[in-house]
Coordinates of C-alpha atoms in Angstrom, one line a residue:
M28 CA 1.1 -21.4 2.6
R29 CA 0.2 -19.8 -0.8
E30 CA 3.3 -17.6 -2.0
A31 CA 1.2 -15.3 -3.1
S32 CA -2.2 -13.2 -2.1
L33 CA -4.2 -10.6 -3.1
R34 CA -2.0 -8.0 -1.1
R35 CA 1.5 -8.9 -2.4
R36 CA 3.5 -6.4 -1.1
L37 CA 6.7 -8.3 -0.5
G38 CA 9.8 -7.2 -2.1
F39 CA 13.2 -9.0 -2.7
A40 CA 16.2 -7.6 -1.1
L41 CA 19.8 -8.6 -3.9
L42 CA 21.0 -12.2 -3.3
M43 CA 18.9 -12.5 -0.4
S44 CA 19.9 -16.6 -0.5
L45 CA 23.0 -15.4 0.4
M46 CA 21.8 -13.5 3.1
L47 CA 20.1 -16.6 4.7
L48 CA 23.5 -17.8 5.1
A49 CA 24.7 -15.0 6.8
P50 CA 26.6 -16.1 9.8
L51 CA 24.2 -14.9 13.4
A52 CA 26.2 -12.8 16.0
S53 CA 27.0 -15.5 18.8
L54 CA 24.3 -15.9 21.0
D55 CA 25.1 -16.2 25.4
S56 CA 24.9 -19.5 26.8
A57 CA 21.1 -19.0 28.3
A58 CA 20.2 -18.5 24.3
H59 CA 17.8 -15.9 26.2
E60 CA 19.2 -12.6 25.8
S61 CA 19.7 -9.8 22.7
A62 CA 20.5 -11.1 19.3
K63 CA 22.1 -9.2 16.7
L64 CA 20.4 -10.6 13.6
G65 CA 22.8 -9.6 10.6
K66 CA 20.2 -8.4 8.0
L67 CA 16.7 -8.3 10.0
G68 CA 17.7 -5.9 12.9
T69 CA 17.6 -6.9 16.4
V70 CA 14.8 -9.0 18.5
H71 CA 14.7 -9.7 22.5
F72 CA 12.8 -13.4 23.2
P73 CA 13.5 -15.3 25.7
T74 CA 11.8 -18.7 25.3
S75 CA 12.8 -21.6 27.3
A76 CA 14.3 -23.2 24.2
R77 CA 17.0 -26.2 25.4
S78 CA 19.3 -26.1 21.8
R79 CA 20.6 -22.8 21.5
D80 CA 20.5 -23.4 17.5
A81 CA 16.6 -23.5 17.3
Q82 CA 16.5 -20.4 19.5
A83 CA 18.6 -18.9 17.0
H84 CA 16.3 -19.8 14.2
F85 CA 13.5 -18.9 16.0
L86 CA 14.9 -15.4 17.0
R87 CA 15.5 -14.6 13.0
G88 CA 11.8 -16.0 12.2
V89 CA 10.2 -13.2 15.1
A90 CA 12.7 -10.7 13.1
A91 CA 11.3 -11.5 9.7
L92 CA 8.1 -11.6 11.4
H93 CA 8.0 -8.1 12.0
S94 CA 9.2 -7.0 8.6
F95 CA 6.2 -9.4 6.9
W96 CA 8.8 -11.8 5.4
Y97 CA 6.4 -14.7 5.9
P98 CA 8.0 -17.0 3.9
V99 CA 11.1 -16.9 5.3
A100 CA 9.5 -16.3 8.5
L101 CA 7.8 -20.2 8.5
E102 CA 11.2 -21.2 6.8
E103 CA 12.9 -20.1 10.3
F104 CA 10.2 -21.3 12.2
R105 CA 10.8 -25.1 10.9
A106 CA 14.1 -25.2 11.1
A107 CA 13.2 -25.1 14.9
T108 CA 10.9 -27.1 15.3
E109 CA 13.1 -30.0 13.5
M110 CA 15.8 -29.2 15.6
E111 CA 13.8 -29.8 18.8
P112 CA 10.3 -30.6 17.8
D113 CA 8.2 -30.0 20.9
F114 CA 9.8 -26.0 21.0
A115 CA 6.3 -24.3 21.5
M116 CA 6.9 -21.2 20.7
A117 CA 8.1 -21.8 17.2
Y118 CA 5.0 -23.6 17.2
W119 CA 3.1 -19.9 17.8
G120 CA 5.5 -18.9 15.6
Q121 CA 4.2 -20.7 12.9
A122 CA 1.1 -19.7 13.5
M123 CA 1.8 -16.3 13.2
T124 CA 3.0 -16.8 9.3
Y125 CA -0.6 -17.0 8.2
N126 CA -1.8 -13.9 8.9
H127 CA -1.1 -10.9 7.5
P128 CA -3.4 -8.0 9.4
L129 CA -2.2 -5.2 7.2
W130 CA -2.6 -6.7 4.0
G131 CA -6.1 -7.8 3.5
D132 CA -5.4 -11.2 2.1
P133 CA -7.6 -14.0 4.0
Q134 CA -6.3 -15.5 6.9
E135 CA -5.3 -18.6 6.3
T136 CA -7.0 -20.3 9.7
D137 CA -7.1 -23.6 9.6
A138 CA -3.1 -23.8 8.7
A139 CA -2.4 -22.0 11.4
R140 CA -4.7 -24.1 13.9
N141 CA -2.7 -26.9 12.5
A142 CA 0.5 -25.4 13.6
L143 CA -1.1 -24.9 17.2
S144 CA -1.6 -28.2 17.8
H145 CA 1.3 -29.7 17.6
V146 CA 1.8 -27.8 21.3
T147 CA 1.4 -31.1 23.2
N148 CA 3.6 -30.4 26.1
S149 CA 4.1 -26.8 27.7
A150 CA 5.1 -28.2 31.2
G151 CA 8.3 -26.3 30.8
M152 CA 7.0 -23.1 29.7
T153 CA 6.8 -19.5 31.1
P154 CA 4.2 -18.0 32.2
R155 CA 4.5 -15.4 29.2
E156 CA 5.2 -18.0 26.6
H157 CA 1.4 -18.9 28.2
A158 CA 0.2 -16.1 27.3
Y159 CA 1.0 -15.7 23.6
L160 CA 0.0 -19.2 22.8
A161 CA -3.2 -18.4 24.7
A162 CA -3.8 -15.0 22.5
A163 CA -2.6 -17.0 19.0
K164 CA -5.7 -19.4 20.1
I165 CA -8.3 -16.2 20.4
L166 CA -6.5 -15.0 17.4
Y167 CA -7.5 -18.2 14.8
G168 CA -10.4 -19.3 17.3
Q169 CA -14.3 -19.5 16.3
G170 CA -16.2 -16.4 14.8
E171 CA -15.7 -13.6 12.9
K172 CA -12.4 -12.5 12.2
R173 CA -13.1 -8.9 13.1
D174 CA -14.2 -9.7 16.0
R175 CA -11.5 -12.3 17.0
D176 CA -8.4 -9.5 15.8
R177 CA -10.2 -7.1 18.4
A178 CA -10.0 -9.9 21.0
Y179 CA -6.6 -11.2 20.2
A180 CA -5.7 -7.2 20.7
A181 CA -6.4 -7.4 24.2
A182 CA -5.0 -10.4 24.9
M183 CA -1.8 -8.7 23.4
E184 CA -2.6 -5.4 25.6
E185 CA -2.4 -7.9 28.6
I186 CA 0.6 -9.9 27.8
Y187 CA 1.9 -5.9 27.6
R188 CA 0.7 -4.5 30.3
T189 CA 1.6 -7.3 32.1
H190 CA 4.9 -7.1 30.9
P191 CA 5.9 -3.5 30.2
D192 CA 10.1 -4.4 29.6
D193 CA 9.2 -7.1 27.1
L194 CA 9.2 -5.4 23.5
E195 CA 7.9 -7.7 21.7
A196 CA 4.6 -7.6 23.3
A197 CA 5.0 -4.0 22.9
A198 CA 5.4 -4.4 19.0
F199 CA 3.6 -7.7 18.1
Y200 CA 0.7 -4.9 20.6
A201 CA 1.1 -2.5 18.2
L202 CA 0.8 -4.1 15.3
A203 CA -2.7 -6.1 16.5
L204 CA -4.4 -2.6 17.2
L205 CA -3.6 -2.0 13.5
G206 CA -4.7 -5.2 12.3
A207 CA -8.1 -3.9 14.4
V208 CA -9.2 -0.8 12.7
Q209 CA -12.0 -1.0 10.0
P210 CA -13.0 0.7 7.5
H211 CA -14.8 4.1 8.5
D212 CA -14.0 3.1 11.7
P213 CA -14.4 6.9 13.8
T214 CA -12.2 5.8 16.4
A215 CA -8.9 4.6 13.5
L216 CA -7.0 7.5 13.7
R217 CA -6.8 7.3 17.7
T218 CA -5.8 3.6 17.1
R219 CA -3.1 4.3 15.0
M220 CA -2.1 6.8 16.9
K221 CA -2.2 4.6 20.5
A222 CA 0.0 2.6 18.1
G223 CA 1.6 5.0 17.3
A224 CA 3.0 5.9 20.6
L225 CA 3.7 2.6 21.7
V226 CA 6.2 1.7 18.6
Q227 CA 7.7 5.2 19.2
E228 CA 9.1 4.1 22.7
V229 CA 10.0 0.2 21.1
Y230 CA 12.1 3.0 18.9
R231 CA 13.6 4.4 21.3
R232 CA 14.6 1.3 23.8
E233 CA 16.0 -0.3 20.9
P234 CA 16.8 1.5 17.5
D235 CA 17.7 -1.5 15.4
H236 CA 14.2 -3.1 16.9
P237 CA 12.5 -3.8 13.0
G238 CA 8.9 -3.7 14.2
G239 CA 9.6 -0.1 15.8
A240 CA 10.2 1.3 12.8
H241 CA 8.3 -0.8 10.5
Y242 CA 5.0 -0.2 12.4
M243 CA 5.8 3.5 13.2
L244 CA 5.4 3.9 9.3
H245 CA 2.1 2.0 9.2
A246 CA 1.2 3.6 12.2
F247 CA 1.3 7.5 11.0
D248 CA 1.0 6.9 7.1
D249 CA -1.2 9.9 6.4
P250 CA 0.3 13.1 5.4
D251 CA -0.7 14.7 8.4
H252 CA 1.4 12.6 11.1
A253 CA 4.2 11.1 8.3
V254 CA 7.0 13.3 9.5
L255 CA 6.7 11.9 12.8
A256 CA 8.2 8.6 11.1
L257 CA 10.4 9.9 8.3
R258 CA 13.5 9.2 10.5
A259 CA 12.0 5.4 11.1
A260 CA 11.7 5.5 6.9
E261 CA 15.3 6.7 6.6
Q262 CA 16.7 4.1 8.8
Y263 CA 14.5 0.9 8.3
A264 CA 16.3 -0.2 5.4
E265 CA 19.3 0.5 7.5
I266 CA 17.9 -2.0 10.4
A267 CA 16.6 -4.6 8.1
P268 CA 18.2 -5.0 4.9
G269 CA 17.9 -8.2 4.6
A270 CA 14.3 -8.3 5.0
P271 CA 12.1 -7.4 1.2
H272 CA 9.5 -5.1 3.1
A273 CA 12.2 -3.4 4.7
L274 CA 12.9 -1.8 1.0
H275 CA 9.8 -0.3 -0.1
M276 CA 8.2 0.6 2.9
P277 CA 9.9 3.8 3.8
S278 CA 8.3 5.0 0.5
H279 CA 4.9 4.9 2.1
I280 CA 5.7 8.2 4.6
F281 CA 8.1 9.4 1.5
L282 CA 4.9 9.3 -0.7
Q283 CA 2.4 11.1 1.7
L284 CA 5.3 13.7 2.3
G285 CA 5.5 14.4 -1.5
L286 CA 9.7 12.9 -1.4
W287 CA 9.1 11.3 -5.3
S288 CA 12.6 11.1 -6.0
E289 CA 12.8 9.0 -2.5
S290 CA 9.8 6.9 -2.8
A291 CA 10.9 6.4 -6.4
S292 CA 14.5 5.3 -5.6
S293 CA 12.5 2.7 -2.6
N294 CA 10.1 1.2 -4.8
A295 CA 13.6 0.7 -7.0
A296 CA 15.4 -0.9 -5.1
S297 CA 12.1 -3.1 -4.3
W298 CA 11.7 -4.2 -7.7
A299 CA 15.3 -4.9 -8.7
A300 CA 15.7 -6.9 -5.6
S301 CA 12.5 -9.0 -6.2
E302 CA 14.0 -9.6 -10.0
Q303 CA 17.0 -10.7 -8.7
W304 CA 15.7 -12.5 -6.0
V305 CA 12.8 -15.0 -8.7
R306 CA 16.3 -15.5 -10.9
D307 CA 18.2 -16.8 -7.8
R308 CA 15.5 -18.8 -7.0
G309 CA 13.7 -20.2 -9.7
L310 CA 10.0 -19.0 -9.1
R311 CA 7.8 -18.2 -11.3
I312 CA 7.2 -14.8 -12.5
D313 CA 4.2 -13.7 -10.8
Q314 CA 6.7 -14.2 -7.8
R315 CA 8.2 -10.4 -7.9
D316 CA 7.3 -7.5 -6.5
Y317 CA 4.0 -6.1 -8.5
H318 CA 3.0 -3.6 -5.4
S319 CA 6.3 -2.1 -5.4
L320 CA 6.3 -1.8 -9.2
H321 CA 3.3 0.1 -9.4
W322 CA 4.4 2.3 -6.4
L323 CA 7.3 3.0 -8.7
F324 CA 5.3 4.0 -11.4
Y325 CA 3.1 6.3 -9.9
S326 CA 6.6 8.1 -8.4
Y327 CA 7.8 8.4 -12.1
I328 CA 4.3 9.8 -13.1
Q329 CA 4.4 13.0 -10.7
Q330 CA 8.1 12.7 -11.8
A331 CA 7.3 13.3 -15.0
R332 CA 9.1 10.6 -16.0
Y333 CA 6.6 9.4 -18.5
E334 CA 8.5 7.1 -20.7
E335 CA 10.3 5.7 -17.8
A336 CA 6.4 4.8 -16.5
K337 CA 5.7 3.6 -20.0
R338 CA 8.0 1.0 -19.7
L339 CA 6.7 -0.1 -15.9
L340 CA 3.5 -0.4 -17.4
Q341 CA 4.8 -2.3 -20.5
I342 CA 6.3 -4.4 -17.7
M343 CA 3.0 -5.7 -15.7
Q344 CA 1.0 -6.1 -19.5
E345 CA 3.4 -8.8 -20.4
S346 CA 3.7 -10.1 -16.9
L347 CA 0.1 -10.5 -16.4
P348 CA -0.5 -13.7 -19.0
Q349 CA 2.0 -15.9 -17.4
F350 CA 0.4 -15.6 -14.3
S351 CA -0.4 -18.8 -12.1
T352 CA -4.7 -19.5 -11.9
D353 CA -3.1 -21.6 -9.1
D354 CA -3.4 -18.3 -7.0
P355 CA -6.8 -16.3 -8.1
Y356 CA -6.0 -13.8 -5.1
N357 CA -2.8 -13.1 -7.0
V358 CA -4.3 -12.6 -10.2
L359 CA -6.4 -10.8 -9.0
Y360 CA -4.1 -8.4 -7.4
G361 CA -2.1 -8.0 -10.7
L362 CA -5.3 -7.2 -12.8
Y363 CA -6.0 -4.5 -10.1
V364 CA -2.3 -3.5 -10.3
E365 CA -2.5 -3.2 -14.5
A366 CA -6.0 -1.4 -14.5
Q367 CA -4.7 1.2 -11.9
M368 CA -1.5 1.8 -14.0
A369 CA -3.3 1.9 -17.6
A370 CA -5.6 4.6 -15.4
G371 CA -3.1 6.3 -14.4
Y372 CA -0.9 6.9 -17.2
L373 CA -3.7 8.4 -19.6
T374 CA -4.7 10.4 -17.0
A375 CA -1.3 11.5 -16.3
T376 CA -0.6 12.0 -19.9
R377 CA -3.8 13.3 -21.4
Q378 CA -3.4 11.4 -24.0
W379 CA -7.0 11.1 -24.7
D380 CA -7.3 9.9 -28.5
M381 CA -5.1 7.1 -27.2
R382 CA -7.5 5.7 -24.5
E383 CA -8.3 2.6 -26.4
T384 CA -4.7 1.4 -27.4
I385 CA -3.5 2.8 -23.6
L386 CA -6.2 0.4 -21.6
S387 CA -6.6 -2.3 -24.3
H388 CA -5.2 -4.7 -21.8
S389 CA -7.4 -3.5 -18.7
R390 CA -11.2 -3.4 -20.2
P391 CA -13.2 -6.6 -18.7
A392 CA -13.0 -9.4 -19.8
V393 CA -16.6 -10.0 -19.1
D394 CA -19.6 -7.8 -18.6
V395 CA -20.8 -6.5 -14.6
P396 CA -21.3 -9.8 -13.5
P397 CA -25.6 -10.0 -12.4
A398 CA -26.3 -9.7 -8.1
A399 CA -25.9 -13.8 -8.6
S400 CA -22.9 -14.4 -10.3
P401 CA -21.9 -18.3 -10.8
S402 CA -18.5 -17.3 -10.2
K403 CA -16.7 -14.8 -7.2
V404 CA -13.7 -15.0 -9.3
Q405 CA -15.3 -14.0 -12.2
S406 CA -16.9 -11.0 -10.2
M407 CA -13.7 -10.2 -8.3
T408 CA -12.2 -10.1 -12.0
T409 CA -14.4 -7.0 -13.2
L410 CA -14.1 -5.4 -9.6
A411 CA -10.1 -5.6 -10.4
R412 CA -10.5 -3.9 -13.8
T413 CA -12.9 -1.2 -12.6
P414 CA -10.3 1.5 -12.4
A415 CA -9.9 0.6 -16.0
L416 CA -14.3 1.3 -17.1
F417 CA -13.5 4.8 -15.2
A418 CA -10.3 5.8 -17.4
A419 CA -12.0 5.3 -20.7
G420 CA -15.4 7.4 -19.7
F421 CA -13.1 9.9 -17.9
A422 CA -11.2 10.3 -21.1
S423 CA -14.6 10.2 -23.4
A424 CA -15.8 12.7 -21.4
M425 CA -12.9 14.6 -21.5
V426 CA -12.7 15.1 -25.6
G427 CA -17.0 14.6 -25.6
A428 CA -17.0 11.3 -27.4
P429 CA -20.8 9.8 -25.8
E430 CA -19.1 6.5 -24.7
W431 CA -18.9 7.9 -21.4
R432 CA -22.1 7.1 -20.7
V433 CA -21.6 3.4 -20.9
S434 CA -18.5 3.5 -18.9
Q435 CA -20.4 5.4 -16.1
E436 CA -23.3 3.0 -16.0
Q437 CA -20.8 0.0 -15.7
L438 CA -19.4 1.4 -13.4
R439 CA -22.8 1.9 -11.4
G440 CA -23.4 -2.1 -12.4
V441 CA -20.3 -3.2 -9.9
R442 CA -21.2 -0.5 -7.4
Q443 CA -24.6 -2.2 -7.0
H444 CA -23.6 -5.3 -7.7
I445 CA -21.0 -5.9 -4.8
D446 CA -23.2 -3.7 -2.0
G447 CA -23.8 -5.8 1.1
M448 CA -20.7 -7.8 -0.2
D449 CA -18.9 -8.5 2.7
L450 CA -15.1 -8.6 1.7
P451 CA -13.0 -5.9 4.2
L452 CA -10.8 -4.9 1.2
L453 CA -14.4 -4.4 -0.8
A454 CA -15.2 -1.8 2.2
A455 CA -14.2 1.9 0.5
L456 CA -15.2 0.6 -3.1
P457 CA -18.8 1.9 -3.3
E458 CA -17.9 5.5 -2.4
I459 CA -15.1 5.6 -4.9
L460 CA -16.8 4.0 -7.4
E461 CA -19.5 6.7 -7.1
V462 CA -16.9 9.9 -7.0
Q463 CA -15.8 8.0 -10.1
E464 CA -19.4 8.0 -11.5
L465 CA -19.6 12.1 -10.0
E466 CA -16.5 13.3 -11.5
I467 CA -17.2 11.3 -15.4
T468 CA -20.8 13.0 -14.5
A469 CA -18.7 16.3 -14.3
V470 CA -16.3 16.0 -16.9
A471 CA -18.8 15.6 -19.4
A472 CA -20.7 19.3 -18.7
A473 CA -17.5 20.5 -18.1
A474 CA -16.8 19.5 -21.8
Q475 CA -20.0 21.3 -22.9
Q476 CA -19.2 24.4 -20.9
R477 CA -22.7 23.6 -18.4
F478 CA -19.9 24.3 -15.5
D479 CA -23.0 25.7 -13.0
E480 CA -24.0 21.4 -13.6
A481 CA -20.2 20.2 -13.2
I482 CA -19.7 22.3 -9.9
E483 CA -22.8 21.0 -8.6
T484 CA -21.7 17.5 -9.2
M485 CA -18.3 18.0 -7.7
T486 CA -19.3 19.1 -4.6
R487 CA -21.3 16.0 -4.1
A488 CA -17.8 14.1 -4.7
I489 CA -16.0 15.9 -2.7
R490 CA -18.7 15.3 0.1
L491 CA -18.5 11.8 -0.4
V492 CA -14.0 12.3 -0.4
Q493 CA -13.7 14.1 2.3
A494 CA -15.6 11.6 4.4
M495 CA -12.7 8.8 3.5
P496 CA -9.3 9.0 5.2
P497 CA -6.2 9.6 3.0
P498 CA -5.2 7.1 1.2
S499 CA -2.1 5.0 2.3
G500 CA -0.6 5.0 -1.1
P501 CA -1.1 6.1 -5.0
P502 CA -5.0 7.3 -4.9
P503 CA -7.7 4.4 -5.7
V504 CA -9.4 7.0 -6.9
I505 CA -7.0 7.7 -9.9
T506 CA -8.3 12.3 -10.1
P507 CA -8.4 13.0 -6.9
P508 CA -11.7 15.4 -6.8
H509 CA -10.6 18.3 -5.1
E510 CA -7.7 18.7 -7.9
L511 CA -10.6 17.4 -11.0
F512 CA -12.4 20.3 -9.0
G513 CA -10.1 22.9 -9.3
Q514 CA -9.1 22.1 -13.1
I515 CA -12.8 22.5 -13.8
L516 CA -13.2 25.7 -12.3
L517 CA -10.2 27.2 -14.2
L518 CA -12.0 26.1 -17.8
A519 CA -15.1 28.4 -15.8
N520 CA -12.5 31.4 -15.5
R521 CA -12.8 30.7 -11.6
P522 CA -9.1 31.1 -10.4
E523 CA -9.7 31.9 -6.9
E524 CA -11.7 29.0 -6.3
A525 CA -10.1 27.1 -8.0
A526 CA -6.4 27.5 -6.2
E527 CA -8.7 27.2 -2.7
E528 CA -9.3 23.4 -4.4
F529 CA -5.7 22.8 -5.3
A530 CA -4.8 23.9 -2.1
L531 CA -6.9 20.9 -0.6
A532 CA -6.1 18.6 -3.0
L533 CA -2.1 19.3 -1.8
R534 CA -3.2 18.8 1.7
R535 CA -4.4 15.3 0.7
H536 CA -1.7 14.9 -1.2
P537 CA 1.3 16.6 -1.0
N538 CA 3.4 18.0 -4.0
R539 CA 1.6 15.7 -6.4
A540 CA 2.1 17.1 -9.8
A541 CA -1.1 17.8 -11.3
S542 CA -1.9 19.8 -8.2
L543 CA 0.9 21.6 -8.8
L544 CA 0.4 22.2 -11.7
G545 CA -3.4 23.4 -11.1
A546 CA -2.1 25.7 -8.2
A547 CA 0.6 27.2 -10.3
R548 CA -1.7 28.0 -12.5
A549 CA -4.3 29.3 -10.7
A550 CA -2.2 32.3 -9.4
S551 CA -0.7 33.0 -12.6
R552 CA -4.4 33.6 -13.4
Q553 CA -5.0 35.9 -10.5
G554 CA -1.9 37.6 -11.2
D555 CA 0.3 36.6 -8.0
R556 CA 3.2 35.4 -9.6
L557 CA 5.1 34.8 -6.9
A558 CA 3.3 32.3 -5.9
A559 CA 3.0 30.9 -9.3
A560 CA 6.8 31.0 -9.4
K561 CA 6.6 29.6 -6.6
A562 CA 4.5 26.4 -7.5
Y563 CA 6.7 26.3 -10.8
A564 CA 9.8 25.7 -8.9
T565 CA 9.3 23.1 -7.2
L566 CA 7.8 21.5 -9.4
A567 CA 10.8 22.2 -11.7
R568 CA 12.9 20.9 -9.3
Q569 CA 10.4 17.9 -9.2
W570 CA 10.5 17.6 -12.5
A571 CA 14.2 17.3 -12.8
Q572 CA 14.8 14.0 -15.1
A573 CA 10.9 14.3 -16.9
S574 CA 10.7 13.1 -20.5
A575 CA 11.5 15.5 -22.4
Q576 CA 9.8 18.0 -24.5
W577 CA 6.7 17.3 -21.8
P578 CA 3.8 20.1 -22.6
D579 CA 3.7 20.7 -18.7
V580 CA 7.4 20.5 -18.5
E581 CA 8.3 23.4 -21.2
E582 CA 5.3 25.6 -19.1
A583 CA 6.7 25.3 -15.8
R584 CA 10.5 25.9 -18.1
L585 CA 9.2 29.0 -19.6
Y586 CA 7.7 30.5 -16.5
L587 CA 10.8 30.5 -14.7
K588 CA 12.5 31.9 -17.6
E589 CA 10.2 35.0 -18.2
V590 CA 9.5 35.6 -13.8
G591 CA 12.7 34.0 -12.5
T592 CA 12.9 31.6 -9.8
P593 CA 11.9 32.7 -6.3

């Protein structure tokens, strides 16, 4: 199995190699009851295993699987089959490590089918075990992946209905539902809420179940529902502190609620742990968790910790040349993360005259590929760099430099190139690129005080983004349209309308610093000193660790000094 993937989400726990050797809690003589798995949580998964030790490895593998620690889960399931070569459910476990339903990287179908092919004697298996294996064979069967995902979810629902007391069936059914959700699916929210209800019950019945807490965070990963998972977010890392993903995952909920200190702490722990893991095991540098690095960077930006954010960007830029070309998907993900970070840093700090320097590592090395590109990887490389294309055009438009047209044309070329490409991760990209094109156009018009044109253009961008669900992490459009629209309306001396846009921006991205700052300025311009002071006070708390002497930070301090803290 690849050690790296397109959507690498692994964060690695400190001294994990030692934790793996931590003793398991004792199992009962039948080896079929619950097992407290030390650093991975508690699971209840009886099997027909004959060996107590094989069952222990199996349980540990299932617990690791619930926390998306796929490499370790695979190790544990393989250890179980080494001890008991005809242990059918351990082969089921091996197969399940090759499908990452919420990460978007390609399913390793052949490897999974190979694992399942080792189940040659099922005479001693229970009907429940037969059902789990049958569901896995559906997941890795013939046909389109999205069709197999839906069929697998239906099979897991049948297991859950047949065995209502099986918490594993409930958890894996919930995960199957989440994995079957497609972009632009009008029933996506309903499906996520159904999955959330399932794992809420798992969490209620077994508070230490890793899947109960983990999948709840995914189910309620949006600004309107995140509060439902706040307790689980606060406890997940304690439930499974030995599981890598558990260190990062709570930040999904913290980010949706605008809890930047908590988000930064979660991702700082995940990043530091991944560095330790790489050192301890002598792994390649590209095995570090750059996903948590990106989220840590975004959290620092919201806290105006720009110098620390800049250092993280430098780490990303210094790491990229050391990525192994043996895993092109991981290289592409690294390119995308670096471009996102560079674009985010430039747009947050507004150092427009430094755009070439800040984006120097992030611009595409090749032109926008033709429709019939000879290299899929070459095409994907350009797609990974689109955040930098946007940022270059956005910055040029801000200062009235004509190069904004070049970036806009490149974005349009990419959008036309990917039209019709059957890649799930790119499903929302055409709309994102169109929003970015419109934003560049609007900024260029506003820079020349053609505000009617800018407002009409931003209205189109708003319509597009309102049809898209809120992102589960840092916004892929870089500059959320409601926020930018508010800034343009302020320039047009329309503070009341600007305030409305900033309010909408903050509903979609709670406590996002630039939107809070815009809201404070809009309220001040309207003479609403109390509303302005509240927004500035929120920023002052959020910016408690801000880089010294930053103009926006000083603006908030001076306003509160004059008006007083509400």
